Amino acid sequence: MKIVVKDDRQQFDHAAALEIVHLIHAKPHAVIGLATGNTPKGLYKVLGEMCKKKEVDFSEVITLNLDEYLGIDPDNPGSCRCYLQERFYDHVNTKQENTYYLNSHPHDYEKECKRYDQLIEDLGGIDLLILGIGHNGHLGFNEPSTPFGSTVHVCPLTDRTRTANIWSFGSKDKVPTEGITMGIKSIMNCKKLMMLANGEAKADIVHKALYDKITEKTPASILQLHNDVVIILDEDAARFI
Ligand code: GLP
């Protein structure tokens, strides 16, 4: 496990962006999984700027989202799909046919999970997955006690996660109660993982995930077992490391 600690947010965003850029330089048609949340906002901004300056070319890159809220329209501004559209796709030269999403309003939940599992397989797996970490150690929407063997699945969101995501929806009653997410096994099957965390509020859980015991109660602790993972932190999130 490689742990990178950066002095400030700018360097943090830049270090994360460089991981993506180097991958794309080495493999222009890389398959990249995208997280949402507050943490990677700066990363997407830097990637947009670098693409504008032609320092990176996303034209062959394939992307797919890590997770999505359930039971909302795809054009709901709080959706992960809209987040990625506004913060990433509108600023880079990805091709629409190379971008994949989880459906936030599938008729059949189980079929949607199977479709996404199959899609990941058909794409030849994910070269790099961007991850944030929840305050309770969740990865994607894999809340504590999600089985480590889980593939794409539907999951109830904890009260804490819903509260943490009010910013996306405006008020708590609008935050969906369920999500759909790549499972822990889907995450561990990715060739490379990049987990990002910034801010003091993540310091405890980052320490727990990286140094405490590996348990389903702390989903991110599974990262200790992946053979190619880079953790990028700012100084605040790295406080106990
Ligand atoms: C959210 C998302 C995750 C995200 C995590 C951390 O609930 N489902 O994909 O990585 O929680 O979010 P944030 O970066 O806002 O702290």
PDB file of C-alpha atoms and ligand atoms in Angstrom:
ATOM      1  CA  MET A   1       0.000   0.000   0.000  1.00  0.00           C
ATOM      2  CA  LYS A   2       1.374   3.354  -1.024  1.00  0.00           C
ATOM      3  CA  ILE A   3       0.361   6.303   1.170  1.00  0.00           C
ATOM      4  CA  VAL A   4       0.908   9.810  -0.140  1.00  0.00           C
ATOM      5  CA  VAL A   5       0.392  12.806   2.148  1.00  0.00           C
ATOM      6  CA  LYS A   6       0.126  16.274   0.659  1.00  0.00           C
ATOM      7  CA  ASP A   7       0.489  19.623   2.439  1.00  0.00           C
ATOM      8  CA  ASP A   8      -2.586  21.288   1.026  1.00  0.00           C
ATOM      9  CA  ARG A   9      -5.678  20.687  -1.079  1.00  0.00           C
ATOM     10  CA  GLN A  10      -4.094  21.933  -4.278  1.00  0.00           C
ATOM     11  CA  GLN A  11      -1.253  19.438  -4.051  1.00  0.00           C
ATOM     12  CA  PHE A  12      -3.703  16.761  -2.984  1.00  0.00           C
ATOM     13  CA  ASP A  13      -5.895  17.302  -6.052  1.00  0.00           C
ATOM     14  CA  HIS A  14      -2.875  17.451  -8.304  1.00  0.00           C
ATOM     15  CA  ALA A  15      -1.364  14.219  -6.960  1.00  0.00           C
ATOM     16  CA  ALA A  16      -4.665  12.413  -7.507  1.00  0.00           C
ATOM     17  CA  ALA A  17      -4.992  13.828 -11.018  1.00  0.00           C
ATOM     18  CA  LEU A  18      -1.477  12.696 -11.912  1.00  0.00           C
ATOM     19  CA  GLU A  19      -2.347   9.084 -11.040  1.00  0.00           C
ATOM     20  CA  ILE A  20      -5.118   9.233 -13.641  1.00  0.00           C
ATOM     21  CA  VAL A  21      -3.044  11.093 -16.201  1.00  0.00           C
ATOM     22  CA  HIS A  22      -0.127   8.655 -15.950  1.00  0.00           C
ATOM     23  CA  LEU A  23      -2.492   5.737 -16.371  1.00  0.00           C
ATOM     24  CA  ILE A  24      -4.048   7.272 -19.487  1.00  0.00           C
ATOM     25  CA  HIS A  25      -0.632   8.041 -20.968  1.00  0.00           C
ATOM     26  CA  ALA A  26       0.301   4.384 -20.490  1.00  0.00           C
ATOM     27  CA  LYS A  27      -3.116   3.051 -21.566  1.00  0.00           C
ATOM     28  CA  PRO A  28      -5.216   5.525 -23.595  1.00  0.00           C
ATOM     29  CA  HIS A  29      -8.259   3.219 -23.500  1.00  0.00           C
ATOM     30  CA  ALA A  30      -8.089   2.666 -19.727  1.00  0.00           C
ATOM     31  CA  VAL A  31     -11.281   1.743 -17.859  1.00  0.00           C
ATOM     32  CA  ILE A  32     -11.723   4.118 -14.928  1.00  0.00           C
ATOM     33  CA  GLY A  33     -14.325   3.929 -12.152  1.00  0.00           C
ATOM     34  CA  LEU A  34     -15.477   7.270 -10.770  1.00  0.00           C
ATOM     35  CA  ALA A  35     -16.523   8.160  -7.238  1.00  0.00           C
ATOM     36  CA  THR A  36     -18.534  11.220  -6.343  1.00  0.00           C
ATOM     37  CA  GLY A  37     -18.734  13.170  -3.060  1.00  0.00           C
ATOM     38  CA  ASN A  38     -16.953  16.263  -1.812  1.00  0.00           C
ATOM     39  CA  THR A  39     -13.498  14.730  -1.803  1.00  0.00           C
ATOM     40  CA  PRO A  40     -12.841  14.319  -5.548  1.00  0.00           C
ATOM     41  CA  LYS A  41     -14.340  17.667  -6.631  1.00  0.00           C
ATOM     42  CA  GLY A  42     -10.889  19.266  -6.917  1.00  0.00           C
ATOM     43  CA  LEU A  43      -9.509  16.239  -8.738  1.00  0.00           C
ATOM     44  CA  TYR A  44     -12.173  16.511 -11.448  1.00  0.00           C
ATOM     45  CA  LYS A  45     -11.502  20.224 -11.759  1.00  0.00           C
ATOM     46  CA  VAL A  46      -7.778  19.630 -12.296  1.00  0.00           C
ATOM     47  CA  LEU A  47      -8.482  16.913 -14.873  1.00  0.00           C
ATOM     48  CA  GLY A  48     -10.757  19.307 -16.771  1.00  0.00           C
ATOM     49  CA  GLU A  49      -8.039  21.963 -16.774  1.00  0.00           C
ATOM     50  CA  MET A  50      -5.368  19.500 -17.885  1.00  0.00           C
ATOM     51  CA  CYS A  51      -7.605  18.232 -20.676  1.00  0.00           C
ATOM     52  CA  LYS A  52      -8.183  21.798 -21.875  1.00  0.00           C
ATOM     53  CA  LYS A  53      -4.411  22.316 -22.007  1.00  0.00           C
ATOM     54  CA  LYS A  54      -4.136  19.023 -23.925  1.00  0.00           C
ATOM     55  CA  GLU A  55      -2.011  17.475 -21.192  1.00  0.00           C
ATOM     56  CA  VAL A  56      -4.335  14.488 -21.135  1.00  0.00           C
ATOM     57  CA  ASP A  57      -6.656  12.985 -23.716  1.00  0.00           C
ATOM     58  CA  PHE A  58      -9.820  11.205 -22.568  1.00  0.00           C
ATOM     59  CA  SER A  59     -11.062  10.400 -26.073  1.00  0.00           C
ATOM     60  CA  GLU A  60     -10.450   6.654 -25.735  1.00  0.00           C
ATOM     61  CA  VAL A  61     -10.989   6.384 -22.001  1.00  0.00           C
ATOM     62  CA  ILE A  62     -13.900   4.330 -20.724  1.00  0.00           C
ATOM     63  CA  THR A  63     -15.561   5.453 -17.514  1.00  0.00           C
ATOM     64  CA  LEU A  64     -18.247   4.131 -15.256  1.00  0.00           C
ATOM     65  CA  ASN A  65     -19.648   5.297 -11.967  1.00  0.00           C
ATOM     66  CA  LEU A  66     -19.013   3.592  -8.681  1.00  0.00           C
ATOM     67  CA  ASP A  67     -22.422   4.108  -7.169  1.00  0.00           C
ATOM     68  CA  GLU A  68     -25.739   5.883  -7.489  1.00  0.00           C
ATOM     69  CA  TYR A  69     -28.761   6.818  -5.429  1.00  0.00           C
ATOM     70  CA  LEU A  70     -31.881   4.795  -6.070  1.00  0.00           C
ATOM     71  CA  GLY A  71     -35.402   5.936  -6.769  1.00  0.00           C
ATOM     72  CA  ILE A  72     -34.579   9.312  -8.336  1.00  0.00           C
ATOM     73  CA  ASP A  73     -34.678  10.577 -11.915  1.00  0.00           C
ATOM     74  CA  PRO A  74     -31.331  10.442 -13.730  1.00  0.00           C
ATOM     75  CA  ASP A  75     -31.507  14.221 -14.173  1.00  0.00           C
ATOM     76  CA  ASN A  76     -32.021  14.848 -10.454  1.00  0.00           C
ATOM     77  CA  PRO A  77     -29.194  17.313  -9.664  1.00  0.00           C
ATOM     78  CA  GLY A  78     -28.299  15.284  -6.560  1.00  0.00           C
ATOM     79  CA  SER A  79     -27.633  12.127  -8.571  1.00  0.00           C
ATOM     80  CA  CYS A  80     -24.096  10.845  -9.021  1.00  0.00           C
ATOM     81  CA  ARG A  81     -24.767  10.944 -12.754  1.00  0.00           C
ATOM     82  CA  CYS A  82     -25.450  14.715 -12.719  1.00  0.00           C
ATOM     83  CA  TYR A  83     -22.514  15.308 -10.425  1.00  0.00           C
ATOM     84  CA  LEU A  84     -20.171  13.616 -12.900  1.00  0.00           C
ATOM     85  CA  GLN A  85     -21.743  15.347 -15.867  1.00  0.00           C
ATOM     86  CA  GLU A  86     -21.314  18.819 -14.354  1.00  0.00           C
ATOM     87  CA  ARG A  87     -17.965  18.368 -12.682  1.00  0.00           C
ATOM     88  CA  PHE A  88     -16.219  16.028 -15.077  1.00  0.00           C
ATOM     89  CA  TYR A  89     -17.804  15.107 -18.408  1.00  0.00           C
ATOM     90  CA  ASP A  90     -18.640  18.707 -19.337  1.00  0.00           C
ATOM     91  CA  HIS A  91     -14.928  19.573 -19.059  1.00  0.00           C
ATOM     92  CA  VAL A  92     -13.150  16.617 -20.671  1.00  0.00           C
ATOM     93  CA  ASN A  93     -13.240  14.998 -24.100  1.00  0.00           C
ATOM     94  CA  THR A  94     -14.682  11.619 -23.148  1.00  0.00           C
ATOM     95  CA  LYS A  95     -17.048  10.149 -25.740  1.00  0.00           C
ATOM     96  CA  GLN A  96     -20.588   9.602 -24.601  1.00  0.00           C
ATOM     97  CA  GLU A  97     -20.572   6.036 -25.879  1.00  0.00           C
ATOM     98  CA  ASN A  98     -17.611   5.318 -23.596  1.00  0.00           C
ATOM     99  CA  THR A  99     -19.328   6.466 -20.407  1.00  0.00           C
ATOM    100  CA  TYR A 100     -21.466   4.093 -18.388  1.00  0.00           C
ATOM    101  CA  TYR A 101     -23.813   4.675 -15.478  1.00  0.00           C
ATOM    102  CA  LEU A 102     -25.811   2.801 -12.924  1.00  0.00           C
ATOM    103  CA  ASN A 103     -29.509   3.387 -13.507  1.00  0.00           C
ATOM    104  CA  SER A 104     -31.050   5.324 -10.617  1.00  0.00           C
ATOM    105  CA  HIS A 105     -34.550   4.168 -11.489  1.00  0.00           C
ATOM    106  CA  PRO A 106     -34.427   0.610 -12.829  1.00  0.00           C
ATOM    107  CA  HIS A 107     -37.655  -1.390 -13.183  1.00  0.00           C
ATOM    108  CA  ASP A 108     -35.902  -4.437 -11.865  1.00  0.00           C
ATOM    109  CA  TYR A 109     -33.211  -3.815  -9.242  1.00  0.00           C
ATOM    110  CA  GLU A 110     -31.734  -7.264  -9.454  1.00  0.00           C
ATOM    111  CA  LYS A 111     -31.427  -7.125 -13.239  1.00  0.00           C
ATOM    112  CA  GLU A 112     -29.685  -3.751 -13.000  1.00  0.00           C
ATOM    113  CA  CYS A 113     -27.101  -5.182 -10.588  1.00  0.00           C
ATOM    114  CA  LYS A 114     -26.462  -8.138 -12.909  1.00  0.00           C
ATOM    115  CA  ARG A 115     -26.218  -5.829 -15.933  1.00  0.00           C
ATOM    116  CA  TYR A 116     -23.520  -3.752 -14.237  1.00  0.00           C
ATOM    117  CA  ASP A 117     -21.562  -6.808 -13.034  1.00  0.00           C
ATOM    118  CA  GLN A 118     -21.636  -8.108 -16.602  1.00  0.00           C
ATOM    119  CA  LEU A 119     -20.655  -4.711 -18.022  1.00  0.00           C
ATOM    120  CA  ILE A 120     -17.559  -4.593 -15.790  1.00  0.00           C
ATOM    121  CA  GLU A 121     -16.627  -8.074 -16.967  1.00  0.00           C
ATOM    122  CA  ASP A 122     -17.252  -7.233 -20.634  1.00  0.00           C
ATOM    123  CA  LEU A 123     -15.035  -4.156 -20.353  1.00  0.00           C
ATOM    124  CA  GLY A 124     -12.228  -6.442 -19.200  1.00  0.00           C
ATOM    125  CA  GLY A 125     -12.326  -5.172 -15.612  1.00  0.00           C
ATOM    126  CA  ILE A 126     -11.538  -1.766 -14.158  1.00  0.00           C
ATOM    127  CA  ASP A 127      -7.983  -0.467 -14.472  1.00  0.00           C
ATOM    128  CA  LEU A 128      -8.317   2.202 -11.811  1.00  0.00           C
ATOM    129  CA  LEU A 129     -11.116   2.923  -9.393  1.00  0.00           C
ATOM    130  CA  ILE A 130     -11.306   6.254  -7.606  1.00  0.00           C
ATOM    131  CA  LEU A 131     -12.684   5.926  -4.080  1.00  0.00           C
ATOM    132  CA  GLY A 132     -13.576   8.249  -1.244  1.00  0.00           C
ATOM    133  CA  ILE A 133     -14.217   7.035   2.294  1.00  0.00           C
ATOM    134  CA  GLY A 134     -17.296   7.663   4.402  1.00  0.00           C
ATOM    135  CA  HIS A 135     -17.044   8.724   8.044  1.00  0.00           C
ATOM    136  CA  ASN A 136     -18.110   5.208   8.988  1.00  0.00           C
ATOM    137  CA  GLY A 137     -15.578   3.608   6.643  1.00  0.00           C
ATOM    138  CA  HIS A 138     -17.946   3.015   3.750  1.00  0.00           C
ATOM    139  CA  LEU A 139     -16.641   2.627   0.224  1.00  0.00           C
ATOM    140  CA  GLY A 140     -19.081   3.571  -2.506  1.00  0.00           C
ATOM    141  CA  PHE A 141     -22.362   2.855  -0.729  1.00  0.00           C
ATOM    142  CA  ASN A 142     -21.042  -0.245   1.000  1.00  0.00           C
ATOM    143  CA  GLU A 143     -22.062   0.566   4.534  1.00  0.00           C
ATOM    144  CA  PRO A 144     -20.568  -1.223   7.592  1.00  0.00           C
ATOM    145  CA  SER A 145     -21.352  -4.967   7.666  1.00  0.00           C
ATOM    146  CA  THR A 146     -21.657  -5.280   3.878  1.00  0.00           C
ATOM    147  CA  PRO A 147     -20.232  -8.739   3.075  1.00  0.00           C
ATOM    148  CA  PHE A 148     -16.738  -8.652   1.629  1.00  0.00           C
ATOM    149  CA  GLY A 149     -18.001 -11.045  -1.084  1.00  0.00           C
ATOM    150  CA  SER A 150     -20.586  -8.574  -2.424  1.00  0.00           C
ATOM    151  CA  THR A 151     -20.783  -7.634  -6.088  1.00  0.00           C
ATOM    152  CA  VAL A 152     -23.045  -4.866  -7.462  1.00  0.00           C
ATOM    153  CA  HIS A 153     -25.988  -4.590  -5.099  1.00  0.00           C
ATOM    154  CA  VAL A 154     -28.722  -2.418  -3.672  1.00  0.00           C
ATOM    155  CA  CYS A 155     -28.117  -1.145  -0.166  1.00  0.00           C
ATOM    156  CA  PRO A 156     -29.948   0.902   2.440  1.00  0.00           C
ATOM    157  CA  LEU A 157     -28.122   4.108   3.358  1.00  0.00           C
ATOM    158  CA  THR A 158     -27.366   4.784   7.006  1.00  0.00           C
ATOM    159  CA  ASP A 159     -28.693   7.885   8.674  1.00  0.00           C
ATOM    160  CA  ARG A 160     -25.153   9.255   8.915  1.00  0.00           C
ATOM    161  CA  THR A 161     -24.511   8.797   5.217  1.00  0.00           C
ATOM    162  CA  ARG A 162     -27.802  10.463   4.344  1.00  0.00           C
ATOM    163  CA  THR A 163     -26.939  13.396   6.612  1.00  0.00           C
ATOM    164  CA  ALA A 164     -23.462  13.684   5.052  1.00  0.00           C
ATOM    165  CA  ASN A 165     -25.059  13.939   1.622  1.00  0.00           C
ATOM    166  CA  ILE A 166     -27.648  16.634   2.341  1.00  0.00           C
ATOM    167  CA  TRP A 167     -25.447  19.046   0.366  1.00  0.00           C
ATOM    168  CA  SER A 168     -26.325  17.150  -2.835  1.00  0.00           C
ATOM    169  CA  PHE A 169     -30.090  17.305  -2.337  1.00  0.00           C
ATOM    170  CA  GLY A 170     -30.760  20.440  -0.280  1.00  0.00           C
ATOM    171  CA  SER A 171     -32.594  18.764   2.612  1.00  0.00           C
ATOM    172  CA  LYS A 172     -32.496  15.421   4.365  1.00  0.00           C
ATOM    173  CA  ASP A 173     -35.989  14.333   3.341  1.00  0.00           C
ATOM    174  CA  LYS A 174     -34.842  14.532  -0.286  1.00  0.00           C
ATOM    175  CA  VAL A 175     -31.813  12.272   0.257  1.00  0.00           C
ATOM    176  CA  PRO A 176     -32.763   8.789  -0.985  1.00  0.00           C
ATOM    177  CA  THR A 177     -32.825   5.956   1.538  1.00  0.00           C
ATOM    178  CA  GLU A 178     -31.233   3.432  -0.801  1.00  0.00           C
ATOM    179  CA  GLY A 179     -28.279   3.271  -3.124  1.00  0.00           C
ATOM    180  CA  ILE A 180     -26.869   0.917  -5.743  1.00  0.00           C
ATOM    181  CA  THR A 181     -23.139   0.341  -5.667  1.00  0.00           C
ATOM    182  CA  MET A 182     -20.242  -1.763  -6.846  1.00  0.00           C
ATOM    183  CA  GLY A 183     -19.762  -4.246  -4.012  1.00  0.00           C
ATOM    184  CA  ILE A 184     -16.632  -4.880  -2.001  1.00  0.00           C
ATOM    185  CA  LYS A 185     -15.682  -7.787  -4.254  1.00  0.00           C
ATOM    186  CA  SER A 186     -16.220  -5.602  -7.349  1.00  0.00           C
ATOM    187  CA  ILE A 187     -13.907  -3.016  -5.777  1.00  0.00           C
ATOM    188  CA  MET A 188     -11.249  -5.551  -4.838  1.00  0.00           C
ATOM    189  CA  ASN A 189     -11.337  -6.967  -8.374  1.00  0.00           C
ATOM    190  CA  CYS A 190     -10.181  -3.622  -9.801  1.00  0.00           C
ATOM    191  CA  LYS A 191      -6.605  -3.691 -11.004  1.00  0.00           C
ATOM    192  CA  LYS A 192      -5.688  -0.546  -9.104  1.00  0.00           C
ATOM    193  CA  LEU A 193      -7.438   1.465  -6.397  1.00  0.00           C
ATOM    194  CA  MET A 194      -6.924   5.086  -5.469  1.00  0.00           C
ATOM    195  CA  MET A 195      -8.564   6.131  -2.224  1.00  0.00           C
ATOM    196  CA  LEU A 196      -8.753   9.825  -1.419  1.00  0.00           C
ATOM    197  CA  ALA A 197      -9.466  11.474   1.918  1.00  0.00           C
ATOM    198  CA  ASN A 198      -9.107  15.043   3.060  1.00  0.00           C
ATOM    199  CA  GLY A 199     -10.038  17.065   6.110  1.00  0.00           C
ATOM    200  CA  GLU A 200      -9.720  16.447   9.821  1.00  0.00           C
ATOM    201  CA  ALA A 201     -13.109  14.754  10.049  1.00  0.00           C
ATOM    202  CA  LYS A 202     -11.675  11.777   8.115  1.00  0.00           C
ATOM    203  CA  ALA A 203      -8.518  11.380  10.230  1.00  0.00           C
ATOM    204  CA  ASP A 204      -9.971   8.802  12.655  1.00  0.00           C
ATOM    205  CA  ILE A 205     -11.560   6.585  10.049  1.00  0.00           C
ATOM    206  CA  VAL A 206      -8.528   6.729   7.767  1.00  0.00           C
ATOM    207  CA  HIS A 207      -6.329   5.499  10.601  1.00  0.00           C
ATOM    208  CA  LYS A 208      -8.817   2.787  11.531  1.00  0.00           C
ATOM    209  CA  ALA A 209      -9.194   1.586   7.943  1.00  0.00           C
ATOM    210  CA  LEU A 210      -5.490   1.463   7.210  1.00  0.00           C
ATOM    211  CA  TYR A 211      -4.056   0.220  10.508  1.00  0.00           C
ATOM    212  CA  ASP A 212      -6.800  -1.475  12.501  1.00  0.00           C
ATOM    213  CA  LYS A 213      -8.175  -4.952  11.966  1.00  0.00           C
ATOM    214  CA  ILE A 214      -9.707  -5.984   8.677  1.00  0.00           C
ATOM    215  CA  THR A 215     -13.399  -6.323   9.316  1.00  0.00           C
ATOM    216  CA  GLU A 216     -16.693  -5.943   7.486  1.00  0.00           C
ATOM    217  CA  LYS A 217     -17.590  -3.414  10.200  1.00  0.00           C
ATOM    218  CA  THR A 218     -15.068  -1.075   8.560  1.00  0.00           C
ATOM    219  CA  PRO A 219     -15.520  -1.702   4.830  1.00  0.00           C
ATOM    220  CA  ALA A 220     -12.432   0.320   3.840  1.00  0.00           C
ATOM    221  CA  SER A 221     -10.200  -1.930   5.967  1.00  0.00           C
ATOM    222  CA  ILE A 222     -10.334  -4.442   3.086  1.00  0.00           C
ATOM    223  CA  LEU A 223      -8.014  -2.126   1.155  1.00  0.00           C
ATOM    224  CA  GLN A 224      -5.168  -3.488   3.278  1.00  0.00           C
ATOM    225  CA  LEU A 225      -5.474  -6.697   1.249  1.00  0.00           C
ATOM    226  CA  HIS A 226      -5.347  -5.158  -2.235  1.00  0.00           C
ATOM    227  CA  ASN A 227      -2.013  -5.476  -3.983  1.00  0.00           C
ATOM    228  CA  ASP A 228      -2.093  -2.164  -5.860  1.00  0.00           C
ATOM    229  CA  VAL A 229      -3.616   0.636  -3.860  1.00  0.00           C
ATOM    230  CA  VAL A 230      -2.569   4.230  -3.482  1.00  0.00           C
ATOM    231  CA  ILE A 231      -4.014   6.300  -0.653  1.00  0.00           C
ATOM    232  CA  ILE A 232      -3.810  10.051  -1.135  1.00  0.00           C
ATOM    233  CA  LEU A 233      -4.389  12.201   1.928  1.00  0.00           C
ATOM    234  CA  ASP A 234      -4.026  15.805   2.914  1.00  0.00           C
ATOM    235  CA  GLU A 235      -2.242  16.586   6.181  1.00  0.00           C
ATOM    236  CA  ASP A 236      -5.496  16.857   8.124  1.00  0.00           C
ATOM    237  CA  ALA A 237      -6.756  13.424   7.113  1.00  0.00           C
ATOM    238  CA  ALA A 238      -3.275  11.977   7.762  1.00  0.00           C
ATOM    239  CA  ARG A 239      -3.132  13.354  11.302  1.00  0.00           C
ATOM    240  CA  PHE A 240      -3.017   9.949  13.026  1.00  0.00           C
ATOM    241  CA  ILE A 241      -0.765   8.207  10.537  1.00  0.00           C
TER     242      ILE A 241
HETATM  243  C1  GLP B   1     -20.643   9.026  -0.385  1.00  0.00           C
HETATM  244  C2  GLP B   1     -20.464   8.291  -1.727  1.00  0.00           C
HETATM  245  C3  GLP B   1     -19.084   7.737  -1.876  1.00  0.00           C
HETATM  246  C4  GLP B   1     -18.109   8.786  -1.392  1.00  0.00           C
HETATM  247  C5  GLP B   1     -18.214   8.881   0.115  1.00  0.00           C
HETATM  248  C6  GLP B   1     -17.429  10.010   0.736  1.00  0.00           C
HETATM  249  O1  GLP B   1     -21.772   8.645   0.310  1.00  0.00           O
HETATM  250  N1  GLP B   1     -21.406   7.261  -1.979  1.00  0.00           N
HETATM  251  O2  GLP B   1     -18.840   7.362  -3.210  1.00  0.00           O
HETATM  252  O3  GLP B   1     -16.811   8.417  -1.740  1.00  0.00           O
HETATM  253  O4  GLP B   1     -19.558   8.910   0.524  1.00  0.00           O
HETATM  254  O5  GLP B   1     -18.025  11.229   0.461  1.00  0.00           O
HETATM  255  P1  GLP B   1     -17.309  12.619   0.705  1.00  0.00           P
HETATM  256  O6  GLP B   1     -16.181  12.681  -0.258  1.00  0.00           O
HETATM  257  O7  GLP B   1     -18.372  13.654   0.411  1.00  0.00           O
HETATM  258  O8  GLP B   1     -16.848  12.638   2.117  1.00  0.00           O
END
